[in-house]
Amino acid sequence: QERLVESGGGLVQAGGSLRLSCAASRSIFSINAMGWYRQAPGKQRELVAAISRGGGRTNYADSVKDRFTISRDTTRNTVYLQMNSLKPEDTAVYYCNAGGGLNYYGVYWGQGTQVTVSS
């Protein structure tokens, strides 16, 4: 069964850090790129970061470059998003995605995890 399970969200003060994890079923982990998207209230879902199947290429939204790092662990079928220097505008529900490319989403979505950054 194809599934993505996110964890690691929470409440943090501005300037703090969080690490999100996305555990994927083996059947979809290596289909193509994996990515993190986010959706804030009243806004469209947007790409945050994506990583290629082999892990050698990444793509980041301009707003998170130099603050966020995406990585993948093939032994655990898991993708991570390390978020540093968090800002209140990073507050959103973060979704893991699989099966897409570095700048487009695939058909597999996780349930989402809330990240709230207080000022």
CSV table of N, CA, C and O in Angstrom, one decimal:
chain,number,residue,atom,x,y,z
A,1,GLN,N,0.9,-1.2,0.0
A,1,GLN,CA,0.0,0.0,0.0
A,1,GLN,C,0.9,1.2,0.0
A,1,GLN,O,1.8,1.4,0.8
A,2,GLU,N,0.6,2.2,-0.9
A,2,GLU,CA,1.4,3.4,-1.0
A,2,GLU,C,1.0,4.4,0.1
A,2,GLU,O,-0.2,4.7,0.2
A,3,ARG,N,1.9,4.8,0.9
A,3,ARG,CA,1.6,5.8,1.9
A,3,ARG,C,2.8,6.6,2.2
A,3,ARG,O,4.0,6.2,2.1
A,4,LEU,N,2.5,7.8,2.7
A,4,LEU,CA,3.5,8.8,3.2
A,4,LEU,C,3.1,9.2,4.6
A,4,LEU,O,1.9,9.6,4.8
A,5,VAL,N,4.0,9.2,5.6
A,5,VAL,CA,3.6,9.6,6.9
A,5,VAL,C,4.6,10.6,7.4
A,5,VAL,O,5.8,10.3,7.5
A,6,GLU,N,4.1,11.8,7.6
A,6,GLU,CA,5.0,12.9,8.1
A,6,GLU,C,5.0,13.0,9.6
A,6,GLU,O,4.0,12.6,10.3
A,7,SER,N,6.0,13.5,10.1
A,7,SER,CA,6.1,13.8,11.6
A,7,SER,C,7.1,14.9,11.8
A,7,SER,O,7.9,15.3,10.9
A,8,GLY,N,7.1,15.5,13.0
A,8,GLY,CA,8.1,16.5,13.3
A,8,GLY,C,7.6,17.9,13.4
A,8,GLY,O,8.4,18.8,13.8
A,9,GLY,N,6.4,18.2,13.1
A,9,GLY,CA,5.9,19.5,13.1
A,9,GLY,C,5.7,19.9,14.6
A,9,GLY,O,5.9,19.2,15.5
A,10,GLY,N,5.3,21.2,14.8
A,10,GLY,CA,5.1,21.7,16.1
A,10,GLY,C,5.2,23.2,16.2
A,10,GLY,O,5.1,23.9,15.2
A,11,LEU,N,5.3,23.7,17.4
A,11,LEU,CA,5.3,25.1,17.7
A,11,LEU,C,6.7,25.5,18.1
A,11,LEU,O,7.4,24.9,18.9
A,12,VAL,N,7.3,26.5,17.4
A,12,VAL,CA,8.6,27.0,17.7
A,12,VAL,C,8.7,28.5,17.6
A,12,VAL,O,7.9,29.1,16.9
A,13,GLN,N,9.6,29.1,18.4
A,13,GLN,CA,9.8,30.5,18.3
A,13,GLN,C,10.6,30.9,17.1
A,13,GLN,O,11.4,30.1,16.5
A,14,ALA,N,10.4,32.1,16.6
A,14,ALA,CA,11.1,32.6,15.5
A,14,ALA,C,12.6,32.5,15.8
A,14,ALA,O,13.1,32.8,16.9
A,15,GLY,N,13.4,32.1,14.7
A,15,GLY,CA,14.8,31.8,14.9
A,15,GLY,C,15.1,30.4,15.3
A,15,GLY,O,16.3,30.0,15.2
A,16,GLY,N,14.1,29.6,15.6
A,16,GLY,CA,14.3,28.2,16.0
A,16,GLY,C,14.4,27.3,14.9
A,16,GLY,O,14.4,27.7,13.7
A,17,SER,N,14.5,26.0,15.2
A,17,SER,CA,14.6,25.0,14.2
A,17,SER,C,13.7,23.8,14.4
A,17,SER,O,13.2,23.6,15.6
A,18,LEU,N,13.3,23.2,13.3
A,18,LEU,CA,12.5,21.9,13.4
A,18,LEU,C,13.0,21.0,12.3
A,18,LEU,O,13.5,21.5,11.2
A,19,ARG,N,12.8,19.7,12.5
A,19,ARG,CA,13.1,18.8,11.4
A,19,ARG,C,11.9,17.9,11.1
A,19,ARG,O,11.4,17.3,12.0
A,20,LEU,N,11.4,18.0,9.9
A,20,LEU,CA,10.3,17.2,9.5
A,20,LEU,C,10.8,15.9,8.8
A,20,LEU,O,11.9,15.9,8.2
A,21,SER,N,10.1,14.8,9.1
A,21,SER,CA,10.4,13.5,8.5
A,21,SER,C,9.2,13.0,7.7
A,21,SER,O,8.0,13.3,8.1
A,22,CYS,N,9.5,12.3,6.6
A,22,CYS,CA,8.4,11.7,5.8
A,22,CYS,C,8.9,10.3,5.5
A,22,CYS,O,9.8,10.0,4.7
A,23,ALA,N,8.2,9.3,6.1
A,23,ALA,CA,8.4,7.9,5.9
A,23,ALA,C,7.5,7.4,4.8
A,23,ALA,O,6.3,7.6,4.8
A,24,ALA,N,8.2,6.9,3.7
A,24,ALA,CA,7.4,6.4,2.6
A,24,ALA,C,7.4,4.9,2.5
A,24,ALA,O,8.3,4.3,2.9
A,25,SER,N,6.3,4.4,1.9
A,25,SER,CA,6.3,3.0,1.6
A,25,SER,C,7.3,2.7,0.5
A,25,SER,O,7.6,3.6,-0.3
A,26,ARG,N,7.9,1.5,0.6
A,26,ARG,CA,9.0,1.2,-0.3
A,26,ARG,C,8.6,1.3,-1.8
A,26,ARG,O,9.4,1.7,-2.6
A,27,SER,N,7.3,1.1,-2.0
A,27,SER,CA,6.8,1.1,-3.4
A,27,SER,C,6.9,2.4,-4.1
A,27,SER,O,6.9,2.5,-5.3
A,28,ILE,N,6.8,3.5,-3.3
A,28,ILE,CA,6.8,4.8,-3.9
A,28,ILE,C,8.0,5.7,-3.6
A,28,ILE,O,8.2,6.7,-4.2
A,29,PHE,N,8.9,5.2,-2.7
A,29,PHE,CA,10.0,6.0,-2.3
A,29,PHE,C,10.9,6.3,-3.5
A,29,PHE,O,11.5,7.4,-3.6
A,30,SER,N,11.1,5.3,-4.4
A,30,SER,CA,12.1,5.5,-5.5
A,30,SER,C,11.5,5.7,-6.8
A,30,SER,O,12.1,5.5,-7.9
A,31,ILE,N,10.2,6.1,-6.9
A,31,ILE,CA,9.5,6.3,-8.2
A,31,ILE,C,10.2,7.4,-8.9
A,31,ILE,O,10.6,7.4,-10.1
A,32,ASN,N,10.3,8.5,-8.2
A,32,ASN,CA,10.9,9.7,-8.8
A,32,ASN,C,11.3,10.7,-7.7
A,32,ASN,O,11.7,10.2,-6.6
A,33,ALA,N,11.3,12.0,-7.9
A,33,ALA,CA,11.6,12.9,-6.9
A,33,ALA,C,10.6,12.9,-5.7
A,33,ALA,O,9.5,12.4,-5.8
A,34,MET,N,11.1,13.4,-4.6
A,34,MET,CA,10.2,13.6,-3.5
A,34,MET,C,10.3,15.1,-3.0
A,34,MET,O,11.4,15.7,-3.2
A,35,GLY,N,9.2,15.6,-2.5
A,35,GLY,CA,9.3,17.0,-2.1
A,35,GLY,C,8.4,17.3,-0.9
A,35,GLY,O,7.6,16.5,-0.4
A,36,TRP,N,8.7,18.5,-0.4
A,36,TRP,CA,7.8,19.1,0.7
A,36,TRP,C,7.1,20.3,0.1
A,36,TRP,O,7.7,21.2,-0.6
A,37,TYR,N,5.8,20.4,0.4
A,37,TYR,CA,5.0,21.5,0.0
A,37,TYR,C,4.4,22.1,1.3
A,37,TYR,O,4.3,21.4,2.3
A,38,ARG,N,3.9,23.3,1.2
A,38,ARG,CA,3.2,23.9,2.4
A,38,ARG,C,2.1,24.7,1.9
A,38,ARG,O,2.0,25.2,0.8
A,39,GLN,N,1.1,24.8,2.9
A,39,GLN,CA,-0.1,25.6,2.6
A,39,GLN,C,-0.4,26.4,3.8
A,39,GLN,O,-0.8,25.8,4.9
A,40,ALA,N,-0.4,27.7,3.7
A,40,ALA,CA,-0.8,28.6,4.8
A,40,ALA,C,-2.3,28.9,4.6
A,40,ALA,O,-2.8,28.9,3.5
A,41,PRO,N,-3.0,29.3,5.7
A,41,PRO,CA,-4.4,29.7,5.6
A,41,PRO,C,-4.6,30.8,4.5
A,41,PRO,O,-3.9,31.8,4.5
A,42,GLY,N,-5.6,30.5,3.6
A,42,GLY,CA,-5.9,31.5,2.6
A,42,GLY,C,-5.0,31.5,1.4
A,42,GLY,O,-5.1,32.4,0.5
A,43,LYS,N,-4.0,30.7,1.4
A,43,LYS,CA,-3.0,30.7,0.3
A,43,LYS,C,-3.0,29.3,-0.4
A,43,LYS,O,-3.4,28.3,0.1
A,44,GLN,N,-2.4,29.4,-1.6
A,44,GLN,CA,-2.3,28.1,-2.4
A,44,GLN,C,-1.1,27.3,-1.8
A,44,GLN,O,-0.2,27.8,-1.2
A,45,ARG,N,-1.2,26.0,-2.1
A,45,ARG,CA,-0.1,25.1,-1.7
A,45,ARG,C,1.1,25.4,-2.6
A,45,ARG,O,1.0,25.6,-3.8
A,46,GLU,N,2.3,25.5,-2.0
A,46,GLU,CA,3.5,25.9,-2.7
A,46,GLU,C,4.6,24.9,-2.4
A,46,GLU,O,4.7,24.3,-1.4
A,47,LEU,N,5.5,24.8,-3.4
A,47,LEU,CA,6.7,24.0,-3.3
A,47,LEU,C,7.6,24.6,-2.3
A,47,LEU,O,7.9,25.8,-2.4
A,48,VAL,N,8.2,23.8,-1.4
A,48,VAL,CA,9.2,24.3,-0.4
A,48,VAL,C,10.5,23.8,-0.9
A,48,VAL,O,11.5,24.5,-1.1
A,49,ALA,N,10.6,22.5,-1.1
A,49,ALA,CA,11.9,21.9,-1.5
A,49,ALA,C,11.6,20.5,-2.1
A,49,ALA,O,10.6,19.8,-1.8
A,50,ALA,N,12.5,20.1,-3.0
A,50,ALA,CA,12.3,18.8,-3.6
A,50,ALA,C,13.7,18.2,-3.9
A,50,ALA,O,14.7,18.9,-4.0
A,51,ILE,N,13.8,16.9,-3.9
A,51,ILE,CA,15.1,16.2,-4.1
A,51,ILE,C,14.9,15.1,-5.1
A,51,ILE,O,13.8,14.4,-5.1
A,52,SER,N,15.9,14.9,-5.9
A,52,SER,CA,15.8,13.9,-7.0
A,52,SER,C,15.8,12.5,-6.4
A,52,SER,O,16.2,12.3,-5.3
A,53,ARG,N,15.5,11.5,-7.2
A,53,ARG,CA,15.5,10.1,-6.8
A,53,ARG,C,16.8,9.7,-6.2
A,53,ARG,O,16.8,9.0,-5.2
A,54,GLY,N,17.9,10.1,-6.9
A,54,GLY,CA,19.2,9.7,-6.4
A,54,GLY,C,19.7,10.6,-5.3
A,54,GLY,O,20.8,10.3,-4.7
A,55,GLY,N,19.1,11.7,-5.1
A,55,GLY,CA,19.5,12.6,-4.0
A,55,GLY,C,20.5,13.6,-4.5
A,55,GLY,O,21.0,14.5,-3.7
A,56,GLY,N,21.0,13.6,-5.7
A,56,GLY,CA,22.0,14.5,-6.2
A,56,GLY,C,21.6,15.9,-6.6
A,56,GLY,O,22.4,16.8,-6.7
A,57,ARG,N,20.3,16.0,-6.8
A,57,ARG,CA,19.8,17.3,-7.2
A,57,ARG,C,18.7,17.8,-6.3
A,57,ARG,O,17.9,16.9,-5.8
A,58,THR,N,18.6,19.1,-6.0
A,58,THR,CA,17.6,19.6,-5.2
A,58,THR,C,17.0,20.9,-5.8
A,58,THR,O,17.7,21.5,-6.6
A,59,ASN,N,15.9,21.3,-5.3
A,59,ASN,CA,15.3,22.5,-5.7
A,59,ASN,C,14.6,23.2,-4.5
A,59,ASN,O,13.9,22.4,-3.7
A,60,TYR,N,14.8,24.4,-4.3
A,60,TYR,CA,14.2,25.1,-3.1
A,60,TYR,C,13.5,26.4,-3.6
A,60,TYR,O,13.9,27.1,-4.5
A,61,ALA,N,12.4,26.7,-2.8
A,61,ALA,CA,11.8,28.0,-3.0
A,61,ALA,C,12.7,29.1,-2.6
A,61,ALA,O,13.5,28.9,-1.6
A,62,ASP,N,12.7,30.2,-3.2
A,62,ASP,CA,13.6,31.3,-2.9
A,62,ASP,C,13.5,31.7,-1.4
A,62,ASP,O,14.4,32.1,-0.8
A,63,SER,N,12.2,31.6,-0.9
A,63,SER,CA,12.0,32.1,0.4
A,63,SER,C,12.7,31.2,1.5
A,63,SER,O,12.8,31.6,2.7
A,64,VAL,N,13.1,30.0,1.1
A,64,VAL,CA,13.7,29.1,2.2
A,64,VAL,C,15.1,28.8,1.9
A,64,VAL,O,15.8,28.1,2.7
A,65,LYS,N,15.7,29.2,0.7
A,65,LYS,CA,17.1,29.0,0.4
A,65,LYS,C,18.0,29.4,1.5
A,65,LYS,O,17.7,30.5,2.1
A,66,ASP,N,19.0,28.7,1.8
A,66,ASP,CA,20.0,28.9,2.9
A,66,ASP,C,19.4,28.8,4.3
A,66,ASP,O,20.2,29.0,5.2
A,67,ARG,N,18.2,28.4,4.4
A,67,ARG,CA,17.6,28.1,5.7
A,67,ARG,C,17.1,26.7,5.9
A,67,ARG,O,17.2,26.1,6.9
A,68,PHE,N,16.6,26.1,4.8
A,68,PHE,CA,16.0,24.8,4.8
A,68,PHE,C,17.0,23.8,4.0
A,68,PHE,O,17.6,24.3,3.0
A,69,THR,N,17.0,22.6,4.4
A,69,THR,CA,17.8,21.6,3.7
A,69,THR,C,16.9,20.3,3.6
A,69,THR,O,16.5,19.8,4.6
A,70,ILE,N,16.8,19.8,2.4
A,70,ILE,CA,16.1,18.6,2.2
A,70,ILE,C,17.1,17.4,2.0
A,70,ILE,O,18.2,17.7,1.3
A,71,SER,N,16.8,16.3,2.5
A,71,SER,CA,17.7,15.1,2.3
A,71,SER,C,16.9,13.9,2.3
A,71,SER,O,15.7,13.9,2.7
A,72,ARG,N,17.5,12.8,1.9
A,72,ARG,CA,16.8,11.5,1.9
A,72,ARG,C,17.7,10.4,2.3
A,72,ARG,O,18.9,10.4,2.0
A,73,ASP,N,17.1,9.4,3.0
A,73,ASP,CA,17.9,8.3,3.5
A,73,ASP,C,17.2,7.1,2.9
A,73,ASP,O,16.1,6.6,3.2
A,74,THR,N,18.0,6.5,2.0
A,74,THR,CA,17.4,5.3,1.2
A,74,THR,C,17.3,4.1,2.1
A,74,THR,O,16.5,3.2,1.8
A,75,THR,N,18.1,4.0,3.1
A,75,THR,CA,18.0,2.8,4.0
A,75,THR,C,16.7,2.8,4.9
A,75,THR,O,16.3,1.8,5.3
A,76,ARG,N,16.2,4.0,5.1
A,76,ARG,CA,15.0,4.2,5.9
A,76,ARG,C,13.7,4.6,5.0
A,76,ARG,O,12.7,4.8,5.6
A,77,ASN,N,13.9,4.7,3.7
A,77,ASN,CA,12.8,5.2,2.9
A,77,ASN,C,12.2,6.5,3.4
A,77,ASN,O,11.0,6.6,3.5
A,78,THR,N,13.1,7.4,3.9
A,78,THR,CA,12.6,8.6,4.5
A,78,THR,C,13.2,9.8,3.9
A,78,THR,O,14.4,9.8,3.6
A,79,VAL,N,12.4,10.9,3.8
A,79,VAL,CA,12.9,12.2,3.4
A,79,VAL,C,12.8,13.1,4.6
A,79,VAL,O,11.8,13.1,5.3
A,80,TYR,N,13.8,14.0,4.7
A,80,TYR,CA,13.8,15.0,5.8
A,80,TYR,C,13.8,16.4,5.3
A,80,TYR,O,14.3,16.7,4.2
A,81,LEU,N,13.3,17.3,6.1
A,81,LEU,CA,13.4,18.7,5.8
A,81,LEU,C,13.9,19.4,7.1
A,81,LEU,O,13.1,19.5,8.1
A,82,GLN,N,15.1,19.8,7.1
A,82,GLN,CA,15.7,20.5,8.2
A,82,GLN,C,15.4,22.0,8.0
A,82,GLN,O,15.8,22.6,7.0
A,83,MET,N,14.7,22.6,9.0
A,83,MET,CA,14.3,24.0,8.9
A,83,MET,C,15.0,24.8,10.0
A,83,MET,O,14.7,24.5,11.2
A,84,ASN,N,15.8,25.7,9.6
A,84,ASN,CA,16.5,26.6,10.5
A,84,ASN,C,16.1,28.0,10.3
A,84,ASN,O,15.5,28.4,9.3
A,85,SER,N,16.4,28.8,11.3
A,85,SER,CA,16.1,30.3,11.3
A,85,SER,C,14.6,30.5,10.9
A,85,SER,O,14.3,31.3,10.0
A,86,LEU,N,13.8,29.8,11.5
A,86,LEU,CA,12.3,29.8,11.1
A,86,LEU,C,11.8,31.2,11.4
A,86,LEU,O,12.1,31.9,12.3
A,87,LYS,N,10.8,31.6,10.5
A,87,LYS,CA,10.2,32.9,10.6
A,87,LYS,C,8.7,32.7,10.7
A,87,LYS,O,8.2,31.6,10.3
A,88,PRO,N,8.0,33.7,11.2
A,88,PRO,CA,6.5,33.5,11.3
A,88,PRO,C,5.8,33.2,10.0
A,88,PRO,O,4.8,32.5,10.0
A,89,GLU,N,6.4,33.7,8.9
A,89,GLU,CA,5.8,33.4,7.6
A,89,GLU,C,6.0,32.0,7.1
A,89,GLU,O,5.5,31.6,6.1
A,90,ASP,N,6.8,31.2,7.9
A,90,ASP,CA,6.9,29.8,7.6
A,90,ASP,C,5.8,29.0,8.1
A,90,ASP,O,5.7,27.8,7.9
A,91,THR,N,4.9,29.6,8.9
A,91,THR,CA,3.8,28.9,9.5
A,91,THR,C,2.9,28.4,8.4
A,91,THR,O,2.4,29.1,7.5
A,92,ALA,N,2.6,27.1,8.5
A,92,ALA,CA,1.8,26.4,7.4
A,92,ALA,C,1.6,25.0,7.8
A,92,ALA,O,2.3,24.5,8.7
A,93,VAL,N,0.7,24.3,7.1
A,93,VAL,CA,0.7,22.8,7.1
A,93,VAL,C,1.7,22.4,6.0
A,93,VAL,O,1.6,22.8,4.9
A,94,TYR,N,2.6,21.5,6.4
A,94,TYR,CA,3.6,21.0,5.5
A,94,TYR,C,3.2,19.6,5.0
A,94,TYR,O,2.9,18.7,5.9
A,95,TYR,N,3.3,19.3,3.7
A,95,TYR,CA,2.9,18.1,3.1
A,95,TYR,C,4.1,17.4,2.4
A,95,TYR,O,4.8,18.1,1.7
A,96,CYS,N,4.3,16.2,2.6
A,96,CYS,CA,5.2,15.4,1.9
A,96,CYS,C,4.6,14.9,0.6
A,96,CYS,O,3.4,14.6,0.5
A,97,ASN,N,5.4,14.9,-0.5
A,97,ASN,CA,4.8,14.5,-1.8
A,97,ASN,C,5.8,13.5,-2.5
A,97,ASN,O,7.0,13.7,-2.3
A,98,ALA,N,5.3,12.6,-3.2
A,98,ALA,CA,6.1,11.6,-4.0
A,98,ALA,C,5.6,11.4,-5.3
A,98,ALA,O,4.4,11.5,-5.6
A,99,GLY,N,6.5,11.0,-6.2
A,99,GLY,CA,6.1,10.7,-7.6
A,99,GLY,C,6.2,11.8,-8.6
A,99,GLY,O,5.9,11.6,-9.8
A,100,GLY,N,6.6,13.0,-8.2
A,100,GLY,CA,6.7,14.1,-9.1
A,100,GLY,C,8.1,14.4,-9.5
A,100,GLY,O,9.0,13.5,-9.5
A,101,GLY,N,8.4,15.6,-9.8
A,101,GLY,CA,9.7,16.0,-10.2
A,101,GLY,C,10.3,17.1,-9.3
A,101,GLY,O,9.7,17.3,-8.2
A,102,LEU,N,11.3,17.8,-9.7
A,102,LEU,CA,11.9,18.8,-8.8
A,102,LEU,C,11.1,20.0,-8.8
A,102,LEU,O,11.3,20.9,-7.9
A,103,ASN,N,10.2,20.2,-9.7
A,103,ASN,CA,9.4,21.4,-9.7
A,103,ASN,C,7.9,21.2,-10.0
A,103,ASN,O,7.2,22.1,-10.4
A,104,TYR,N,7.5,19.9,-9.9
A,104,TYR,CA,6.0,19.6,-10.0
A,104,TYR,C,5.7,18.5,-9.1
A,104,TYR,O,6.6,17.6,-8.8
A,105,TYR,N,4.5,18.4,-8.6
A,105,TYR,CA,4.2,17.4,-7.6
A,105,TYR,C,3.6,16.1,-8.2
A,105,TYR,O,3.1,16.1,-9.4
A,106,GLY,N,3.8,15.0,-7.5
A,106,GLY,CA,3.2,13.7,-7.9
A,106,GLY,C,1.9,13.5,-7.3
A,106,GLY,O,1.3,14.3,-6.6
A,107,VAL,N,1.4,12.3,-7.5
A,107,VAL,CA,0.1,11.9,-7.0
A,107,VAL,C,0.0,11.5,-5.6
A,107,VAL,O,-1.1,11.3,-5.0
A,108,TYR,N,1.1,11.3,-4.9
A,108,TYR,CA,1.1,10.7,-3.6
A,108,TYR,C,1.3,11.9,-2.6
A,108,TYR,O,2.3,12.6,-2.7
A,109,TRP,N,0.4,12.0,-1.6
A,109,TRP,CA,0.5,13.0,-0.6
A,109,TRP,C,0.4,12.4,0.8
A,109,TRP,O,-0.3,11.4,1.0
A,110,GLY,N,1.1,13.0,1.7
A,110,GLY,CA,1.0,12.6,3.1
A,110,GLY,C,-0.2,13.4,3.7
A,110,GLY,O,-0.9,14.2,3.0
A,111,GLN,N,-0.5,13.2,5.0
A,111,GLN,CA,-1.6,13.8,5.7
A,111,GLN,C,-1.3,15.2,6.1
A,111,GLN,O,-2.3,16.0,6.4
A,112,GLY,N,-0.1,15.6,6.1
A,112,GLY,CA,0.3,17.0,6.5
A,112,GLY,C,0.7,17.1,8.0
A,112,GLY,O,0.2,16.3,8.8
A,113,THR,N,1.6,18.0,8.3
A,113,THR,CA,2.0,18.3,9.7
A,113,THR,C,2.0,19.8,9.9
A,113,THR,O,2.6,20.5,9.0
A,114,GLN,N,1.5,20.2,11.0
A,114,GLN,CA,1.4,21.7,11.2
A,114,GLN,C,2.7,22.2,11.8
A,114,GLN,O,3.3,21.6,12.7
A,115,VAL,N,3.2,23.3,11.2
A,115,VAL,CA,4.4,24.0,11.7
A,115,VAL,C,3.9,25.4,12.0
A,115,VAL,O,3.3,26.1,11.2
A,116,THR,N,4.1,25.8,13.3
A,116,THR,CA,3.7,27.2,13.7
A,116,THR,C,4.9,27.9,14.3
A,116,THR,O,5.6,27.3,15.2
A,117,VAL,N,5.2,29.1,13.8
A,117,VAL,CA,6.4,29.8,14.2
A,117,VAL,C,5.8,31.1,14.9
A,117,VAL,O,5.2,31.9,14.2
A,118,SER,N,6.1,31.3,16.2
A,118,SER,CA,5.6,32.4,16.9
A,118,SER,C,6.7,33.5,16.8
A,118,SER,O,7.9,33.3,16.8
A,119,SER,N,6.2,34.8,16.8
A,119,SER,CA,7.1,35.9,16.8
A,119,SER,C,7.6,36.4,18.2
A,119,SER,O,7.1,35.9,19.2
